[in-house]
mmCIF file of C-alpha atoms and ligand atoms in Angstrom:
data_model
loop_
_atom_site.group_PDB
_atom_site.id
_atom_site.type_symbol
_atom_site.label_atom_id
_atom_site.label_comp_id
_atom_site.label_asym_id
_atom_site.label_seq_id
_atom_site.Cartn_x
_atom_site.Cartn_y
_atom_site.Cartn_z
ATOM 1 C CA MET A 1 84.399 -21.718 48.672
ATOM 2 C CA ARG A 2 83.466 -19.494 51.720
ATOM 3 C CA ILE A 3 80.343 -17.587 51.298
ATOM 4 C CA ASP A 4 79.643 -14.825 53.875
ATOM 5 C CA VAL A 5 76.621 -12.397 53.632
ATOM 6 C CA LEU A 6 76.252 -9.308 55.871
ATOM 7 C CA THR A 7 72.605 -8.598 55.908
ATOM 8 C CA LEU A 8 69.782 -6.778 58.215
ATOM 9 C CA PHE A 9 67.487 -9.879 57.680
ATOM 10 C CA PRO A 10 69.556 -13.277 58.176
ATOM 11 C CA GLU A 11 66.122 -15.211 58.920
ATOM 12 C CA MET A 12 65.414 -15.102 54.846
ATOM 13 C CA PHE A 13 68.516 -16.984 54.154
ATOM 14 C CA GLN A 14 67.400 -19.818 56.181
ATOM 15 C CA GLY A 15 65.000 -21.628 53.799
ATOM 16 C CA VAL A 16 67.378 -21.316 50.932
ATOM 17 C CA LEU A 17 70.379 -22.397 52.152
ATOM 18 C CA SER A 18 69.314 -25.517 53.971
ATOM 19 C CA SER A 19 67.201 -26.864 50.713
ATOM 20 C CA SER A 20 67.992 -28.534 47.553
ATOM 21 C CA ILE A 21 71.542 -28.459 46.020
ATOM 22 C CA LEU A 22 72.627 -25.391 48.268
ATOM 23 C CA LYS A 23 72.250 -27.709 51.451
ATOM 24 C CA ARG A 24 74.021 -30.609 49.639
ATOM 25 C CA ALA A 25 76.872 -28.327 48.471
ATOM 26 C CA ALA A 26 77.530 -27.354 52.250
ATOM 27 C CA GLU A 27 77.477 -31.166 53.446
ATOM 28 C CA PRO A 28 79.591 -34.185 53.310
ATOM 29 C CA ILE A 29 78.649 -36.693 50.794
ATOM 30 C CA ALA A 30 79.122 -40.533 50.914
ATOM 31 C CA HIS A 31 79.154 -42.070 47.572
ATOM 32 C CA PRO A 32 75.932 -44.292 47.683
ATOM 33 C CA ALA A 33 78.182 -47.686 46.481
ATOM 34 C CA ASP A 34 81.037 -46.595 48.386
ATOM 35 C CA PRO A 35 80.269 -45.255 51.978
ATOM 36 C CA GLU A 36 84.200 -44.812 52.854
ATOM 37 C CA ASN A 37 84.576 -42.433 49.726
ATOM 38 C CA VAL A 38 83.393 -39.167 51.131
ATOM 39 C CA ARG A 39 83.030 -35.947 49.159
ATOM 40 C CA PRO A 40 84.053 -33.010 51.458
ATOM 41 C CA PRO A 41 81.514 -29.998 51.763
ATOM 42 C CA VAL A 42 82.181 -27.692 48.540
ATOM 43 C CA VAL A 43 81.049 -24.640 50.204
ATOM 44 C CA SER A 44 80.351 -23.045 53.617
ATOM 45 C CA TYR A 45 77.840 -20.330 54.466
ATOM 46 C CA HIS A 46 78.023 -17.664 56.886
ATOM 47 C CA VAL A 47 75.054 -15.135 57.396
ATOM 48 C CA THR A 48 75.821 -12.346 59.645
ATOM 49 C CA ASN A 49 73.683 -9.460 61.089
ATOM 50 C CA LEU A 50 74.591 -6.004 60.079
ATOM 51 C CA ARG A 51 72.781 -4.900 63.212
ATOM 52 C CA ASP A 52 75.304 -7.035 65.765
ATOM 53 C CA TYR A 53 77.960 -3.918 64.489
ATOM 54 C CA ALA A 54 75.575 -1.315 65.557
ATOM 55 C CA ASP A 55 77.113 1.133 67.912
ATOM 56 C CA ASN A 56 74.356 1.742 69.872
ATOM 57 C CA LYS A 57 72.104 -0.050 72.387
ATOM 58 C CA HIS A 58 69.169 0.225 70.165
ATOM 59 C CA GLN A 59 71.145 -1.541 67.155
ATOM 60 C CA LYS A 60 69.837 1.069 65.154
ATOM 61 C CA VAL A 61 71.696 1.161 61.542
ATOM 62 C CA ASP A 62 69.851 3.532 59.510
ATOM 63 C CA GLN A 63 68.914 7.236 59.390
ATOM 64 C CA PRO A 64 67.190 9.582 57.163
ATOM 65 C CA SER A 65 68.762 10.599 54.098
ATOM 66 C CA PHE A 66 70.423 13.919 54.057
ATOM 67 C CA GLY A 67 68.704 16.350 51.731
ATOM 68 C CA GLY A 68 65.511 14.832 52.560
ATOM 69 C CA GLY A 69 63.326 12.812 50.492
ATOM 70 C CA PRO A 70 61.461 9.258 51.773
ATOM 71 C CA GLY A 71 62.942 6.036 52.922
ATOM 72 C CA MET A 72 66.345 5.775 55.475
ATOM 73 C CA VAL A 73 69.657 5.107 54.278
ATOM 74 C CA ILE A 74 72.191 2.603 55.977
ATOM 75 C CA GLN A 75 75.106 4.125 57.836
ATOM 76 C CA CYS A 76 78.850 3.734 57.295
ATOM 77 C CA GLN A 77 79.729 2.708 60.454
ATOM 78 C CA PRO A 78 77.889 -0.676 60.991
ATOM 79 C CA VAL A 79 78.656 -1.447 57.117
ATOM 80 C CA TRP A 80 82.401 -0.726 57.716
ATOM 81 C CA ASP A 81 83.005 -2.733 61.099
ATOM 82 C CA GLY A 82 80.729 -5.600 59.820
ATOM 83 C CA VAL A 83 82.976 -5.891 57.041
ATOM 84 C CA GLN A 84 85.991 -5.666 58.711
ATOM 85 C CA ALA A 85 84.870 -8.066 61.248
ATOM 86 C CA VAL A 86 83.681 -10.758 58.768
ATOM 87 C CA GLN A 87 86.466 -10.465 56.683
ATOM 88 C CA ALA A 88 88.754 -11.324 60.133
ATOM 89 C CA MET A 89 86.598 -14.357 60.691
ATOM 90 C CA ASP A 90 88.882 -16.350 57.848
ATOM 91 C CA GLU A 91 92.103 -16.034 56.579
ATOM 92 C CA ARG A 92 91.054 -16.301 53.073
ATOM 93 C CA PRO A 93 90.796 -13.315 51.221
ATOM 94 C CA ALA A 94 86.997 -11.846 50.260
ATOM 95 C CA THR A 95 85.957 -10.776 47.077
ATOM 96 C CA ARG A 96 83.459 -8.056 48.212
ATOM 97 C CA ILE A 97 80.422 -7.797 46.435
ATOM 98 C CA LEU A 98 77.626 -5.319 47.137
ATOM 99 C CA LEU A 99 74.318 -6.306 45.543
ATOM 100 C CA THR A 100 72.339 -3.012 44.061
ATOM 101 C CA PRO A 101 70.223 -2.459 41.164
ATOM 102 C CA GLN A 102 73.014 0.026 40.019
ATOM 103 C CA GLY A 103 75.896 -2.830 39.712
ATOM 104 C CA VAL A 104 76.872 -4.512 36.583
ATOM 105 C CA PRO A 105 73.952 -6.884 35.126
ATOM 106 C CA LEU A 106 74.799 -10.422 36.419
ATOM 107 C CA THR A 107 75.539 -12.677 33.789
ATOM 108 C CA GLN A 108 76.788 -16.723 33.716
ATOM 109 C CA PRO A 109 80.066 -15.483 32.599
ATOM 110 C CA ILE A 110 80.585 -13.478 35.857
ATOM 111 C CA VAL A 111 78.746 -16.184 37.697
ATOM 112 C CA GLU A 112 81.706 -18.321 36.487
ATOM 113 C CA GLU A 113 84.636 -16.019 37.232
ATOM 114 C CA LEU A 114 83.235 -15.745 40.762
ATOM 115 C CA ALA A 115 82.712 -19.575 41.263
ATOM 116 C CA GLY A 116 86.739 -19.623 40.697
ATOM 117 C CA LEU A 117 87.384 -17.800 43.653
ATOM 118 C CA PRO A 118 88.187 -18.967 47.208
ATOM 119 C CA ARG A 119 85.725 -16.805 49.526
ATOM 120 C CA LEU A 120 83.070 -14.203 48.569
ATOM 121 C CA LEU A 121 81.481 -11.740 51.027
ATOM 122 C CA MET A 122 78.011 -10.187 49.828
ATOM 123 C CA ILE A 123 76.582 -7.004 51.366
ATOM 124 C CA ALA A 124 72.699 -6.886 51.115
ATOM 125 C CA GLY A 125 71.455 -3.026 51.228
ATOM 126 C CA HIS A 126 67.950 -2.435 52.219
ATOM 127 C CA TYR A 127 65.781 0.748 52.396
ATOM 128 C CA GLU A 128 66.815 3.866 50.303
ATOM 129 C CA GLY A 129 70.376 1.677 50.415
ATOM 130 C CA ILE A 130 73.917 2.356 51.484
ATOM 131 C CA ASP A 131 75.785 5.522 52.358
ATOM 132 C CA GLU A 132 78.109 6.356 49.475
ATOM 133 C CA ARG A 133 80.980 6.940 51.507
ATOM 134 C CA VAL A 134 80.986 3.472 53.032
ATOM 135 C CA ILE A 135 80.767 2.007 49.422
ATOM 136 C CA GLU A 136 84.018 4.033 47.976
ATOM 137 C CA LYS A 137 85.732 3.115 50.990
ATOM 138 C CA LEU A 138 85.476 -0.675 50.645
ATOM 139 C CA ALA A 139 86.957 -0.637 47.443
ATOM 140 C CA PRO A 140 87.987 -3.008 45.654
ATOM 141 C CA ILE A 141 84.179 -3.959 45.710
ATOM 142 C CA ARG A 142 82.228 -5.455 42.743
ATOM 143 C CA GLU A 143 78.767 -3.632 42.468
ATOM 144 C CA ILE A 144 76.514 -6.359 41.100
ATOM 145 C CA SER A 145 72.863 -6.128 40.042
ATOM 146 C CA VAL A 146 70.315 -9.093 39.198
ATOM 147 C CA GLY A 147 68.358 -6.926 36.824
ATOM 148 C CA ASP A 148 66.735 -3.575 36.005
ATOM 149 C CA TYR A 149 63.944 -3.970 38.420
ATOM 150 C CA VAL A 150 64.050 -2.553 41.938
ATOM 151 C CA LEU A 151 63.502 -5.201 45.024
ATOM 152 C CA SER A 152 63.107 -4.250 48.546
ATOM 153 C CA GLY A 153 66.584 -5.292 49.693
ATOM 154 C CA GLY A 154 69.700 -6.996 48.619
ATOM 155 C CA GLU A 155 68.754 -10.645 50.272
ATOM 156 C CA LEU A 156 66.912 -12.167 47.192
ATOM 157 C CA PRO A 157 69.777 -10.847 45.191
ATOM 158 C CA ALA A 158 72.153 -12.160 47.173
ATOM 159 C CA MET A 159 70.534 -15.582 47.046
ATOM 160 C CA THR A 160 70.285 -15.446 43.600
ATOM 161 C CA LEU A 161 73.817 -15.031 43.192
ATOM 162 C CA ILE A 162 74.709 -17.898 45.377
ATOM 163 C CA ASP A 163 72.563 -20.098 43.938
ATOM 164 C CA ALA A 164 74.092 -19.444 40.656
ATOM 165 C CA VAL A 165 77.622 -19.372 41.794
ATOM 166 C CA VAL A 166 77.644 -22.687 44.121
ATOM 167 C CA ARG A 167 75.625 -25.190 41.143
ATOM 168 C CA LEU A 168 78.999 -24.630 39.336
ATOM 169 C CA LEU A 169 81.105 -25.608 41.931
ATOM 170 C CA PRO A 170 82.674 -29.117 41.538
ATOM 171 C CA GLY A 171 80.919 -31.532 43.030
ATOM 172 C CA ALA A 172 77.734 -29.478 43.704
ATOM 173 C CA LEU A 173 75.677 -31.041 41.294
ATOM 174 C CA GLY A 174 74.810 -34.796 41.225
ATOM 175 C CA HIS A 175 75.206 -34.964 37.819
ATOM 176 C CA GLN A 176 78.992 -33.480 36.681
ATOM 177 C CA GLY A 177 78.902 -31.298 33.774
ATOM 178 C CA SER A 178 74.900 -30.903 33.633
ATOM 179 C CA ALA A 179 75.772 -26.936 34.359
ATOM 180 C CA HIS A 180 78.047 -26.963 31.442
ATOM 181 C CA GLN A 181 75.157 -27.373 29.385
ATOM 182 C CA ASP A 182 72.475 -24.943 30.517
ATOM 183 C CA SER A 183 71.442 -21.643 28.715
ATOM 184 C CA PHE A 184 73.933 -19.110 28.780
ATOM 185 C CA SER A 185 76.941 -21.842 29.429
ATOM 186 C CA PRO A 186 79.834 -22.720 27.491
ATOM 187 C CA GLY A 187 78.553 -26.129 26.289
ATOM 188 C CA ALA A 188 75.613 -24.611 25.186
ATOM 189 C CA LYS A 189 77.614 -22.192 23.291
ATOM 190 C CA ARG A 190 76.102 -19.226 25.154
ATOM 191 C CA LEU A 191 72.794 -20.029 23.461
ATOM 192 C CA LEU A 192 69.395 -21.134 25.071
ATOM 193 C CA ASP A 193 69.515 -24.533 26.181
ATOM 194 C CA HIS A 194 67.418 -26.863 23.816
ATOM 195 C CA PRO A 195 63.825 -28.048 25.105
ATOM 196 C CA HIS A 196 63.664 -31.205 27.381
ATOM 197 C CA TYR A 197 61.118 -34.316 27.247
ATOM 198 C CA THR A 198 60.470 -37.199 29.827
ATOM 199 C CA ARG A 199 58.149 -40.023 30.287
ATOM 200 C CA PRO A 200 55.149 -40.505 28.883
ATOM 201 C CA ARG A 201 56.270 -40.887 25.365
ATOM 202 C CA THR A 202 52.538 -39.667 24.817
ATOM 203 C CA TRP A 203 50.739 -37.213 26.995
ATOM 204 C CA GLU A 204 47.737 -35.582 26.324
ATOM 205 C CA GLY A 205 47.893 -36.889 22.708
ATOM 206 C CA ILE A 206 51.198 -34.865 22.364
ATOM 207 C CA GLU A 207 53.993 -37.088 21.269
ATOM 208 C CA ALA A 208 57.444 -36.548 22.503
ATOM 209 C CA PRO A 209 60.046 -36.130 19.495
ATOM 210 C CA GLU A 210 60.567 -39.476 17.784
ATOM 211 C CA VAL A 211 64.696 -38.318 17.181
ATOM 212 C CA LEU A 212 64.948 -38.254 21.307
ATOM 213 C CA LEU A 213 63.935 -42.007 21.445
ATOM 214 C CA SER A 214 65.807 -43.309 18.517
ATOM 215 C CA GLY A 215 69.090 -44.264 20.053
ATOM 216 C CA ASN A 216 70.868 -42.509 17.192
ATOM 217 C CA HIS A 217 73.270 -39.834 19.473
ATOM 218 C CA ALA A 218 74.214 -37.832 16.623
ATOM 219 C CA LYS A 219 71.188 -37.653 15.464
ATOM 220 C CA ILE A 220 70.004 -36.290 18.878
ATOM 221 C CA GLU A 221 73.115 -33.983 19.289
ATOM 222 C CA ALA A 222 72.166 -32.470 15.729
ATOM 223 C CA TRP A 223 68.268 -32.114 16.540
ATOM 224 C CA ARG A 224 69.335 -30.584 20.247
ATOM 225 C CA LYS A 225 71.696 -28.016 18.565
ATOM 226 C CA GLU A 226 69.086 -27.036 15.972
ATOM 227 C CA GLU A 227 66.385 -26.478 18.337
ATOM 228 C CA ALA A 228 68.865 -24.615 20.738
ATOM 229 C CA ARG A 229 69.444 -22.141 17.884
ATOM 230 C CA LYS A 230 66.034 -21.655 16.457
ATOM 231 C CA ARG A 231 64.700 -21.146 20.271
ATOM 232 C CA THR A 232 67.670 -18.662 20.732
ATOM 233 C CA GLU A 233 66.550 -16.972 17.373
ATOM 234 C CA GLU A 234 63.112 -16.640 18.486
ATOM 235 C CA ARG A 235 63.220 -15.574 22.090
ATOM 236 C CA ARG A 236 66.851 -14.083 22.201
ATOM 237 C CA PRO A 237 68.047 -13.073 18.911
ATOM 238 C CA ASP A 238 70.879 -10.585 20.613
ATOM 239 C CA LEU A 239 72.501 -13.787 21.779
ATOM 240 C CA LEU A 240 73.356 -15.009 18.138
ATOM 241 C CA LYS A 241 74.587 -11.579 17.190
ATOM 242 C CA ASP A 242 78.399 -13.154 17.304
ATOM 243 C CA ASP A 243 77.027 -16.326 15.438
ATOM 244 C CA PRO A 244 78.820 -18.242 17.868
ATOM 245 C CA LEU A 245 77.812 -21.675 16.224
ATOM 246 C CA VAL A 246 79.300 -20.902 13.124
HETATM 247 N N1 SAM B 301 67.395 3.540 46.009
HETATM 248 C C1 SAM B 301 68.199 2.622 45.259
HETATM 249 C C2 SAM B 301 68.239 2.641 43.943
HETATM 250 O O1 SAM B 301 67.152 3.594 43.078
HETATM 251 O O2 SAM B 301 69.097 2.854 42.831
HETATM 252 C C3 SAM B 301 67.384 1.108 45.390
HETATM 253 C C4 SAM B 301 67.045 0.900 46.825
HETATM 254 S S1 SAM B 301 66.478 -0.788 46.788
HETATM 255 C C5 SAM B 301 64.757 -0.454 47.409
HETATM 256 C C6 SAM B 301 67.388 -1.448 48.465
HETATM 257 C C7 SAM B 301 68.263 -2.533 48.209
HETATM 258 O O3 SAM B 301 67.917 -3.488 47.527
HETATM 259 C C8 SAM B 301 69.536 -1.861 47.345
HETATM 260 O O4 SAM B 301 70.396 -1.466 48.647
HETATM 261 C C9 SAM B 301 70.091 -3.087 47.091
HETATM 262 O O5 SAM B 301 70.708 -3.734 47.949
HETATM 263 C C10 SAM B 301 68.921 -4.202 46.873
HETATM 264 N N2 SAM B 301 68.118 -4.307 45.726
HETATM 265 C C11 SAM B 301 67.339 -4.015 45.092
HETATM 266 N N3 SAM B 301 67.062 -3.965 43.868
HETATM 267 C C12 SAM B 301 68.229 -4.731 43.367
HETATM 268 C C13 SAM B 301 68.659 -5.441 42.054
HETATM 269 N N4 SAM B 301 68.086 -5.419 40.853
HETATM 270 N N5 SAM B 301 70.015 -5.726 42.044
HETATM 271 C C14 SAM B 301 70.822 -6.269 43.163
HETATM 272 N N6 SAM B 301 70.290 -5.655 44.302
HETATM 273 C C15 SAM B 301 69.118 -4.736 44.409
#
């Protein structure tokens, strides 16, 4: 997969894209027991500064809002030219995504769908947002929100979306299939995950559940399923409305 981002703050992406799973996913990885067996990168990131497409020598991309009021609005021209230029950097068709609090709330099924695409082009807004006319002209474009709250810019939402998508790409996680069991995922029947425990067996006088140390896989599975259901009932009863475990 190729991921492009158009942003006014490319430096914000450096630490996130060069750490942990997102970093590993963009690197070739040799199999520890078989160094000849190299898994190629599963993703490449291309972060572009929207200011590079400003048509003025001060690289200004925003202007006051028509009609008055506080805050600046990102102009159509740099967004339009930036998208055309970034799209032309690769022949794969790009699915355009605008990060906006007014978009469709992001869910795991949307993440799964996006993870199956060859290329994503994310646009991060800032200030009061982007001139509506260019958003309309960029159709088809998916408008996605990371939740019902407002951030200063689309950079953190874009990084959230990148992380959620990339960890689903085959080969991105060390343990293939572990993402499939996470909360909201098909392997968890779209419920919350069960609780997890690790060594030591007793910590501060609190025992880990005995069943998890029993070695009885059927019992462990049944315990986990029940804990996931209880937890979902307590914390997110809305997820049980279709009773996916029946
Ligand atoms: N005036 C806009 C409104 O009320 O809908 C908010 C603009 S916000 C301060 C600036 C930028 O941050 C937006 O253009 C968007 O790219 C991004 N942003 C803020 N909150 C977001 C959210 N919940 N999900 C996705 N993007 C968000």
